[in-house]
mmCIF file of C-alpha atoms in Angstrom:
data_model
loop_
_atom_site.group_PDB
_atom_site.id
_atom_site.type_symbol
_atom_site.label_atom_id
_atom_site.label_comp_id
_atom_site.label_asym_id
_atom_site.label_seq_id
_atom_site.Cartn_x
_atom_site.Cartn_y
_atom_site.Cartn_z
ATOM 1 C CA MET A 1 26.949 -10.384 5.571
ATOM 2 C CA LYS A 2 25.385 -12.743 2.872
ATOM 3 C CA VAL A 3 21.480 -11.606 2.326
ATOM 4 C CA ALA A 4 18.878 -14.044 -0.013
ATOM 5 C CA VAL A 5 16.672 -10.977 -1.162
ATOM 6 C CA PHE A 6 13.400 -12.745 -1.947
ATOM 7 C CA SER A 7 10.707 -10.886 -4.543
ATOM 8 C CA THR A 8 13.480 -9.930 -6.877
ATOM 9 C CA LYS A 9 12.813 -7.120 -9.912
ATOM 10 C CA ALA A 10 15.034 -5.451 -11.923
ATOM 11 C CA TYR A 11 14.647 -2.199 -10.208
ATOM 12 C CA ASP A 12 15.177 -3.978 -6.708
ATOM 13 C CA ARG A 13 18.915 -5.093 -7.656
ATOM 14 C CA GLN A 14 19.886 -1.462 -9.229
ATOM 15 C CA PHE A 15 18.212 0.109 -6.000
ATOM 16 C CA LEU A 16 19.663 -2.203 -3.821
ATOM 17 C CA GLU A 17 22.977 -2.925 -5.564
ATOM 18 C CA ALA A 18 23.867 1.309 -5.875
ATOM 19 C CA ALA A 19 23.424 1.326 -1.950
ATOM 20 C CA ASN A 20 25.553 -1.275 -0.689
ATOM 21 C CA PRO A 21 28.991 -0.750 -1.951
ATOM 22 C CA GLN A 22 30.227 0.713 1.730
ATOM 23 C CA ASN A 23 28.677 -2.185 3.631
ATOM 24 C CA GLN A 24 29.874 -4.422 1.140
ATOM 25 C CA HIS A 25 26.639 -7.233 1.870
ATOM 26 C CA GLU A 26 26.498 -10.148 -0.699
ATOM 27 C CA LEU A 27 23.083 -9.890 -1.889
ATOM 28 C CA VAL A 28 21.958 -12.768 -3.566
ATOM 29 C CA PHE A 29 18.929 -11.970 -5.356
ATOM 30 C CA PHE A 30 15.947 -14.518 -5.994
ATOM 31 C CA GLU A 31 13.145 -13.860 -8.431
ATOM 32 C CA PRO A 32 10.225 -16.084 -5.978
ATOM 33 C CA ARG A 33 8.681 -15.106 -3.326
ATOM 34 C CA LEU A 34 9.553 -16.569 0.231
ATOM 35 C CA ASP A 35 7.197 -18.976 1.744
ATOM 36 C CA ARG A 36 7.714 -22.203 2.914
ATOM 37 C CA ASP A 37 8.520 -24.557 -0.556
ATOM 38 C CA THR A 38 10.819 -21.634 -1.050
ATOM 39 C CA ALA A 39 12.881 -20.773 2.343
ATOM 40 C CA ILE A 40 15.307 -23.715 1.097
ATOM 41 C CA LEU A 41 16.961 -21.100 -1.497
ATOM 42 C CA ALA A 42 17.558 -19.637 2.144
ATOM 43 C CA ALA A 43 19.930 -22.038 3.177
ATOM 44 C CA GLY A 44 23.398 -20.821 4.598
ATOM 45 C CA PHE A 45 22.126 -17.226 4.714
ATOM 46 C CA PRO A 46 22.607 -15.208 7.909
ATOM 47 C CA ALA A 47 19.617 -12.710 6.557
ATOM 48 C CA VAL A 48 16.838 -12.453 4.449
ATOM 49 C CA CYS A 49 15.474 -9.404 2.696
ATOM 50 C CA VAL A 50 11.847 -9.937 2.006
ATOM 51 C CA PHE A 51 8.784 -7.620 0.169
ATOM 52 C CA VAL A 52 5.064 -7.166 1.318
ATOM 53 C CA HIS A 53 3.968 -9.869 -0.362
ATOM 54 C CA ASP A 54 6.568 -12.757 0.875
ATOM 55 C CA ARG A 55 5.119 -15.152 3.551
ATOM 56 C CA ALA A 56 7.183 -15.475 6.548
ATOM 57 C CA ASP A 57 4.749 -17.298 8.542
ATOM 58 C CA ALA A 58 5.866 -19.601 11.721
ATOM 59 C CA LEU A 59 6.722 -22.664 9.519
ATOM 60 C CA THR A 60 8.317 -20.551 7.226
ATOM 61 C CA LEU A 61 10.713 -18.919 10.121
ATOM 62 C CA GLU A 62 10.867 -22.021 11.527
ATOM 63 C CA LEU A 63 12.642 -23.555 8.346
ATOM 64 C CA LEU A 64 14.977 -20.433 7.985
ATOM 65 C CA ALA A 65 16.061 -20.743 11.356
ATOM 66 C CA SER A 66 17.022 -24.518 11.037
ATOM 67 C CA GLN A 67 18.988 -22.830 7.959
ATOM 68 C CA GLY A 68 20.824 -20.393 9.653
ATOM 69 C CA THR A 69 18.742 -16.970 9.231
ATOM 70 C CA ARG A 70 19.096 -14.645 12.040
ATOM 71 C CA LEU A 71 17.346 -11.124 10.262
ATOM 72 C CA ILE A 72 14.465 -10.664 9.032
ATOM 73 C CA ALA A 73 14.686 -7.677 6.667
ATOM 74 C CA LEU A 74 11.392 -6.040 5.515
ATOM 75 C CA ARG A 75 12.333 -3.348 2.534
ATOM 76 C CA CYS A 76 8.591 -2.222 3.222
ATOM 77 C CA ALA A 77 6.727 -0.338 6.753
ATOM 78 C CA GLY A 78 3.951 -2.536 6.604
ATOM 79 C CA PHE A 79 4.888 -6.384 8.628
ATOM 80 C CA ASN A 80 1.312 -8.026 9.057
ATOM 81 C CA ASN A 81 3.139 -10.752 6.998
ATOM 82 C CA VAL A 82 5.320 -12.047 9.912
ATOM 83 C CA ASP A 83 4.588 -13.835 12.495
ATOM 84 C CA LEU A 84 6.471 -11.679 14.604
ATOM 85 C CA LYS A 85 5.919 -14.051 18.099
ATOM 86 C CA ALA A 86 7.197 -17.152 15.620
ATOM 87 C CA ALA A 87 10.141 -14.628 15.028
ATOM 88 C CA SER A 88 10.894 -13.968 19.094
ATOM 89 C CA GLU A 89 10.611 -17.392 19.897
ATOM 90 C CA LEU A 90 13.318 -18.571 17.323
ATOM 91 C CA GLY A 91 15.643 -15.793 18.033
ATOM 92 C CA MET A 92 15.597 -13.983 14.811
ATOM 93 C CA THR A 93 15.320 -10.267 14.470
ATOM 94 C CA VAL A 94 13.112 -8.511 11.948
ATOM 95 C CA VAL A 95 13.937 -5.010 11.098
ATOM 96 C CA ARG A 96 11.622 -3.278 8.704
ATOM 97 C CA VAL A 97 11.501 0.938 6.421
ATOM 98 C CA PRO A 98 9.048 2.743 8.755
ATOM 99 C CA ALA A 99 9.297 5.738 5.981
ATOM 100 C CA TYR A 100 10.446 5.721 2.730
ATOM 101 C CA SER A 101 8.443 8.569 0.741
ATOM 102 C CA PRO A 102 5.162 9.663 1.894
ATOM 103 C CA TYR A 103 5.016 12.270 -1.231
ATOM 104 C CA ALA A 104 4.917 9.932 -3.609
ATOM 105 C CA VAL A 105 1.771 7.950 -1.678
ATOM 106 C CA ALA A 106 -0.080 11.358 -1.069
ATOM 107 C CA GLU A 107 0.807 12.107 -5.143
ATOM 108 C CA HIS A 108 -0.017 9.089 -6.543
ATOM 109 C CA THR A 109 -3.486 9.636 -4.251
ATOM 110 C CA VAL A 110 -4.395 12.967 -5.614
ATOM 111 C CA GLY A 111 -3.506 11.301 -9.376
ATOM 112 C CA LEU A 112 -5.950 8.856 -8.740
ATOM 113 C CA ILE A 113 -9.039 11.360 -7.333
ATOM 114 C CA LEU A 114 -8.239 13.630 -10.569
ATOM 115 C CA SER A 115 -8.152 10.990 -13.214
ATOM 116 C CA LEU A 116 -11.200 9.140 -12.027
ATOM 117 C CA ASN A 117 -12.897 12.736 -11.575
ATOM 118 C CA ARG A 118 -12.145 14.255 -15.235
ATOM 119 C CA LYS A 119 -11.989 10.273 -16.543
ATOM 120 C CA ILE A 120 -8.621 10.896 -18.190
ATOM 121 C CA HIS A 121 -7.965 7.027 -18.100
ATOM 122 C CA ARG A 122 -11.016 6.900 -20.465
ATOM 123 C CA ALA A 123 -10.235 10.099 -22.295
ATOM 124 C CA TYR A 124 -6.747 8.360 -22.951
ATOM 125 C CA SER A 125 -8.351 5.427 -24.344
ATOM 126 C CA ARG A 126 -10.975 7.307 -26.441
ATOM 127 C CA VAL A 127 -8.474 9.334 -28.247
ATOM 128 C CA ARG A 128 -6.000 6.546 -29.060
ATOM 129 C CA GLU A 129 -9.153 4.795 -30.885
ATOM 130 C CA GLY A 130 -10.012 8.754 -32.841
ATOM 131 C CA ASN A 131 -12.995 9.179 -30.626
ATOM 132 C CA PHE A 132 -12.921 12.501 -29.513
ATOM 133 C CA SER A 133 -16.540 12.372 -28.444
ATOM 134 C CA ILE A 134 -16.391 13.933 -24.717
ATOM 135 C CA GLU A 135 -19.998 12.656 -23.779
ATOM 136 C CA GLY A 136 -19.752 10.884 -20.543
ATOM 137 C CA LEU A 137 -16.732 12.645 -19.747
ATOM 138 C CA LEU A 138 -18.300 15.370 -17.421
ATOM 139 C CA GLY A 139 -16.397 16.118 -13.972
ATOM 140 C CA PHE A 140 -16.867 18.299 -10.925
ATOM 141 C CA ASP A 141 -14.696 21.242 -9.495
ATOM 142 C CA LEU A 142 -13.105 19.830 -6.416
ATOM 143 C CA ASN A 143 -12.603 23.224 -5.080
ATOM 144 C CA GLY A 144 -15.677 23.674 -2.152
ATOM 145 C CA ARG A 145 -16.044 19.615 -1.949
ATOM 146 C CA THR A 146 -15.185 17.774 1.345
ATOM 147 C CA VAL A 147 -12.915 15.400 1.573
ATOM 148 C CA GLY A 148 -12.237 13.059 3.949
ATOM 149 C CA ILE A 149 -9.308 11.545 5.532
ATOM 150 C CA ILE A 150 -9.183 8.709 7.306
ATOM 151 C CA GLY A 151 -5.766 7.973 9.003
ATOM 152 C CA THR A 152 -3.705 11.568 9.374
ATOM 153 C CA GLY A 153 0.008 10.388 9.774
ATOM 154 C CA LYS A 154 2.336 11.760 7.035
ATOM 155 C CA ILE A 155 0.327 10.429 4.411
ATOM 156 C CA GLY A 156 -2.144 11.213 5.273
ATOM 157 C CA GLN A 157 -1.343 15.075 5.941
ATOM 158 C CA ILE A 158 0.252 15.415 2.639
ATOM 159 C CA VAL A 159 -2.909 14.368 1.006
ATOM 160 C CA GLY A 160 -4.657 17.001 2.920
ATOM 161 C CA GLN A 161 -2.292 19.346 2.256
ATOM 162 C CA ILE A 162 -2.486 19.034 -1.347
ATOM 163 C CA MET A 163 -6.540 19.139 -1.460
ATOM 164 C CA LYS A 164 -6.145 21.683 1.023
ATOM 165 C CA GLY A 165 -4.356 23.360 -2.326
ATOM 166 C CA PHE A 166 -7.638 22.964 -4.783
ATOM 167 C CA GLY A 167 -9.832 24.580 -2.245
ATOM 168 C CA CYS A 168 -11.546 21.848 -0.524
ATOM 169 C CA HIS A 169 -12.788 21.288 2.804
ATOM 170 C CA LEU A 170 -11.395 19.182 5.431
ATOM 171 C CA LEU A 171 -12.395 16.222 7.629
ATOM 172 C CA ALA A 172 -10.726 14.097 9.369
ATOM 173 C CA TYR A 173 -10.643 10.946 11.772
ATOM 174 C CA ASP A 174 -7.856 9.052 13.565
ATOM 175 C CA VAL A 175 -7.008 7.808 17.014
ATOM 176 C CA TYR A 176 -4.800 10.266 17.796
ATOM 177 C CA HIS A 177 -5.012 13.923 16.182
ATOM 178 C CA ASN A 178 -2.234 15.594 13.831
ATOM 179 C CA PRO A 179 -1.477 19.151 14.856
ATOM 180 C CA GLU A 180 -0.824 19.808 11.367
ATOM 181 C CA VAL A 181 -4.023 18.325 10.051
ATOM 182 C CA GLU A 182 -5.602 20.626 12.084
ATOM 183 C CA LYS A 183 -2.855 23.870 11.189
ATOM 184 C CA LEU A 184 -4.985 23.065 7.607
ATOM 185 C CA GLY A 185 -8.384 24.145 8.978
ATOM 186 C CA ALA A 186 -9.581 20.613 8.941
ATOM 187 C CA LYS A 187 -12.077 19.550 11.226
ATOM 188 C CA TYR A 188 -11.812 16.137 13.351
ATOM 189 C CA VAL A 189 -14.908 14.112 13.614
ATOM 190 C CA GLU A 190 -16.426 10.845 14.039
ATOM 191 C CA LEU A 191 -16.660 7.992 11.235
ATOM 192 C CA SER A 192 -19.932 8.264 10.790
ATOM 193 C CA GLU A 193 -19.973 12.256 10.375
ATOM 194 C CA LEU A 194 -17.020 11.992 7.717
ATOM 195 C CA PHE A 195 -18.879 9.216 6.166
ATOM 196 C CA ALA A 196 -21.922 11.355 6.039
ATOM 197 C CA ASN A 197 -20.330 14.491 4.799
ATOM 198 C CA SER A 198 -17.654 13.694 3.211
ATOM 199 C CA ASP A 199 -17.790 13.907 -1.310
ATOM 200 C CA ILE A 200 -14.187 12.006 -1.417
ATOM 201 C CA ILE A 201 -13.147 9.730 1.343
ATOM 202 C CA THR A 202 -9.219 8.340 1.384
ATOM 203 C CA LEU A 203 -8.020 5.529 3.952
ATOM 204 C CA HIS A 204 -4.580 6.212 5.048
ATOM 205 C CA CYS A 205 -4.498 4.027 7.910
ATOM 206 C CA PRO A 206 -2.857 0.806 8.570
ATOM 207 C CA LEU A 207 -4.479 -2.521 8.860
ATOM 208 C CA THR A 208 -5.407 -3.804 12.219
ATOM 209 C CA PRO A 209 -7.940 -5.926 13.403
ATOM 210 C CA GLN A 210 -10.120 -3.089 14.342
ATOM 211 C CA THR A 211 -9.795 -1.475 10.635
ATOM 212 C CA HIS A 212 -10.388 -5.126 8.562
ATOM 213 C CA HIS A 213 -13.039 -4.197 6.237
ATOM 214 C CA LEU A 214 -13.688 -0.786 7.986
ATOM 215 C CA ILE A 215 -15.503 -0.058 4.245
ATOM 216 C CA ASN A 216 -18.351 -2.328 4.488
ATOM 217 C CA ILE A 217 -21.865 -2.861 3.735
ATOM 218 C CA GLN A 218 -23.153 -0.427 7.061
ATOM 219 C CA SER A 219 -20.034 2.058 6.672
ATOM 220 C CA ILE A 220 -21.040 2.662 2.759
ATOM 221 C CA GLN A 221 -24.541 2.937 3.801
ATOM 222 C CA GLN A 222 -24.161 5.892 5.643
ATOM 223 C CA MET A 223 -22.343 7.597 3.227
ATOM 224 C CA LYS A 224 -23.367 10.671 0.304
ATOM 225 C CA PRO A 225 -24.753 8.947 -2.599
ATOM 226 C CA GLY A 226 -22.097 9.337 -5.626
ATOM 227 C CA ILE A 227 -19.090 9.281 -3.320
ATOM 228 C CA MET A 228 -15.864 8.964 -4.114
ATOM 229 C CA LEU A 229 -13.753 6.018 -2.141
ATOM 230 C CA ILE A 230 -9.905 6.342 -2.534
ATOM 231 C CA ASN A 231 -7.491 3.423 -1.012
ATOM 232 C CA THR A 232 -3.821 3.564 -1.844
ATOM 233 C CA SER A 233 -3.321 1.985 2.422
ATOM 234 C CA ARG A 234 -4.249 -1.546 2.989
ATOM 235 C CA GLY A 235 -6.680 -3.687 0.303
ATOM 236 C CA ALA A 236 -8.361 -5.035 3.247
ATOM 237 C CA LEU A 237 -9.397 -1.800 4.837
ATOM 238 C CA ILE A 238 -12.262 -2.385 2.242
ATOM 239 C CA ASP A 239 -14.719 -5.354 2.027
ATOM 240 C CA THR A 240 -14.345 -6.166 -1.894
ATOM 241 C CA THR A 241 -17.877 -7.013 -2.257
ATOM 242 C CA ALA A 242 -19.883 -4.531 -0.392
ATOM 243 C CA ALA A 243 -17.963 -2.163 -2.749
ATOM 244 C CA ILE A 244 -19.694 -4.036 -5.635
ATOM 245 C CA GLU A 245 -22.450 -3.747 -4.536
ATOM 246 C CA GLY A 246 -22.152 0.001 -3.678
ATOM 247 C CA LEU A 247 -20.625 0.613 -7.180
ATOM 248 C CA LYS A 248 -24.081 -1.364 -8.531
ATOM 249 C CA SER A 249 -26.722 0.943 -6.287
ATOM 250 C CA GLY A 250 -25.113 3.773 -7.448
ATOM 251 C CA LYS A 251 -24.086 4.554 -3.674
ATOM 252 C CA ILE A 252 -20.316 4.350 -4.603
ATOM 253 C CA LYS A 253 -20.025 6.969 -7.973
ATOM 254 C CA TYR A 254 -16.290 6.307 -8.067
ATOM 255 C CA LEU A 255 -13.626 3.590 -6.689
ATOM 256 C CA GLY A 256 -10.179 4.287 -6.651
ATOM 257 C CA ILE A 257 -7.246 1.535 -5.580
ATOM 258 C CA ASP A 258 -3.753 1.026 -5.426
ATOM 259 C CA VAL A 259 -4.101 -2.279 -3.071
ATOM 260 C CA TYR A 260 -6.481 -5.176 -3.213
ATOM 261 C CA GLU A 261 -7.460 -7.759 -0.556
ATOM 262 C CA GLN A 262 -6.342 -10.598 -2.123
ATOM 263 C CA GLU A 263 -3.860 -8.839 -4.622
ATOM 264 C CA SER A 264 -0.971 -11.287 -3.168
ATOM 265 C CA ASP A 265 -1.979 -13.528 -6.038
ATOM 266 C CA LEU A 266 -2.125 -10.900 -8.437
ATOM 267 C CA PHE A 267 0.101 -7.443 -8.583
ATOM 268 C CA PHE A 268 3.784 -7.563 -8.851
ATOM 269 C CA GLU A 269 3.727 -9.584 -12.084
ATOM 270 C CA ASP A 270 3.090 -10.032 -15.714
ATOM 271 C CA LEU A 271 -0.129 -12.245 -16.097
ATOM 272 C CA SER A 272 -1.208 -10.307 -19.261
ATOM 273 C CA ASP A 273 -1.325 -13.987 -20.844
ATOM 274 C CA GLU A 274 -3.377 -15.839 -17.951
ATOM 275 C CA ILE A 275 -6.966 -16.111 -17.018
ATOM 276 C CA ILE A 276 -7.089 -14.352 -13.961
ATOM 277 C CA GLN A 277 -9.006 -16.492 -11.595
ATOM 278 C CA ASP A 278 -10.427 -14.130 -9.319
ATOM 279 C CA ASP A 279 -14.047 -13.607 -10.101
ATOM 280 C CA VAL A 280 -14.765 -10.904 -7.824
ATOM 281 C CA PHE A 281 -11.537 -8.793 -9.072
ATOM 282 C CA GLN A 282 -12.779 -9.482 -12.510
ATOM 283 C CA ARG A 283 -15.731 -8.266 -11.301
ATOM 284 C CA LEU A 284 -14.099 -5.243 -10.109
ATOM 285 C CA ILE A 285 -13.082 -4.494 -13.069
ATOM 286 C CA THR A 286 -15.832 -4.526 -15.541
ATOM 287 C CA PHE A 287 -17.150 -1.270 -13.954
ATOM 288 C CA PRO A 288 -16.416 2.097 -16.047
ATOM 289 C CA ASN A 289 -15.838 4.294 -12.791
ATOM 290 C CA VAL A 290 -13.170 2.192 -11.191
ATOM 291 C CA LEU A 291 -9.601 2.875 -11.395
ATOM 292 C CA ILE A 292 -7.368 0.413 -10.218
ATOM 293 C CA THR A 293 -3.380 0.194 -10.002
ATOM 294 C CA GLY A 294 -1.353 -2.222 -9.180
ATOM 295 C CA HIS A 295 0.256 -1.455 -5.986
ATOM 296 C CA GLN A 296 2.616 0.968 -7.458
ATOM 297 C CA ALA A 297 1.649 4.202 -4.774
ATOM 298 C CA PHE A 298 5.145 3.828 -3.349
ATOM 299 C CA PHE A 299 7.057 3.421 -6.635
ATOM 300 C CA THR A 300 9.152 7.006 -7.178
ATOM 301 C CA GLU A 301 12.245 6.856 -7.644
ATOM 302 C CA GLU A 302 13.036 8.803 -4.316
ATOM 303 C CA ALA A 303 11.047 5.781 -2.102
ATOM 304 C CA ILE A 304 13.010 3.136 -3.780
ATOM 305 C CA ARG A 305 16.425 5.033 -2.979
ATOM 306 C CA ASN A 306 15.232 5.020 0.739
ATOM 307 C CA ILE A 307 14.073 2.179 1.369
ATOM 308 C CA SER A 308 17.046 0.299 -0.371
ATOM 309 C CA GLU A 309 19.359 2.641 2.154
ATOM 310 C CA THR A 310 17.520 1.844 4.806
ATOM 311 C CA THR A 311 17.333 -1.584 4.481
ATOM 312 C CA ILE A 312 21.320 -1.962 3.892
ATOM 313 C CA ALA A 313 21.772 0.713 6.776
ATOM 314 C CA ASN A 314 19.450 -2.010 8.770
ATOM 315 C CA MET A 315 21.337 -5.113 8.362
ATOM 316 C CA THR A 316 24.731 -3.439 8.432
ATOM 317 C CA ASP A 317 23.444 -2.387 12.113
ATOM 318 C CA PHE A 318 22.435 -6.359 12.965
ATOM 319 C CA GLU A 319 25.584 -7.643 11.489
ATOM 320 C CA GLN A 320 27.930 -5.384 13.813
ATOM 321 C CA GLY A 321 25.574 -6.064 16.888
ATOM 322 C CA ARG A 322 24.566 -2.137 17.239
ATOM 323 C CA PRO A 323 20.925 -1.567 18.024
ATOM 324 C CA CYS A 324 19.000 -0.956 15.303
ATOM 325 C CA GLN A 325 15.852 1.575 15.810
ATOM 326 C CA ASN A 326 14.025 -0.322 12.799
ATOM 327 C CA GLU A 327 13.699 -3.509 14.565
ATOM 328 C CA ILE A 328 10.049 -4.669 15.157
ATOM 329 C CA ALA A 329 9.973 -6.435 18.487
ATOM 330 C CA ALA A 330 6.860 -9.009 18.680
ATOM 331 C CA GLN A 331 4.946 -6.944 21.380
ATOM 332 C CA GLN A 332 4.676 -3.750 18.777
ATOM 333 C CA LYS A 333 1.066 -3.202 18.015
ATOM 334 C CA VAL A 334 1.970 -0.457 15.798
ATOM 335 C CA ALA A 335 1.345 -1.455 12.045
ATOM 336 C CA ALA A 336 2.600 0.302 9.329
ATOM 337 C CA LYS A 337 1.759 1.188 5.660
ATOM 338 C CA VAL A 338 3.852 0.437 2.343
#
């Protein structure tokens, strides 16, 4: 099957081509993101393969359908960038990669915690400049601290396992209780109790209307002074303006994020020679106690290999008329993480 692959980077091509030989799909790679302006590139392609910042809104899908596209293959877990209702009405099938490597995201989460706590990113810069002073680099023992995990699916569970290994106490919040998390000794509590008693809060829940700006002015006010806040899930879980106010007041002492609510105009691109126009983001990076990575938590060899293999398998299922377990129905309410 002929497939237009949008938002292509070198690693996408490498891993997708490695996963494709037995299936023999004709993969055509495009660097631009999919949107209503670039949809013309997919003319005559039965399938398009897209990533988290491609925009498959109703108009884009109508353009694709009019050109013969019948399959939208997401090489990620989240699908909030696809108008599922429009896809269904147009007779288009949407498939995704529901899981790839929860260890990748969980381990990156812990990396942010360690780096922020011991100020490793600041120490690295100092030493490269010949500054060996340790003033201002004071951290704290993780042992005995309380970690609040919001969202206890597989990623949240693994974060809990790692932090338990450090000797941390665990609080958890989720609509569904995970027995494996409970076996770690975690206590499921309401959000207000988690906010009030955690030294570190880490987010691992999907982005839904209910979780949009879960971290806001009101929730930050409920947190302990000096809280460490980590987000490797979805950018819009945090109201960035509220987080900045929390940083300015000292309520938030550490902020580590791999996602940002307006990241689609920034992340995955080299903008080092450009003036970034996002004033909120520019303000955020002025804080010495903020550590931002560019949506790379998922980015391990194992994860990219799993994503590529599942994406190719999804395409093959569709081409051969087999039911695909990774198809997303328009009525689905489940949201997931990249």
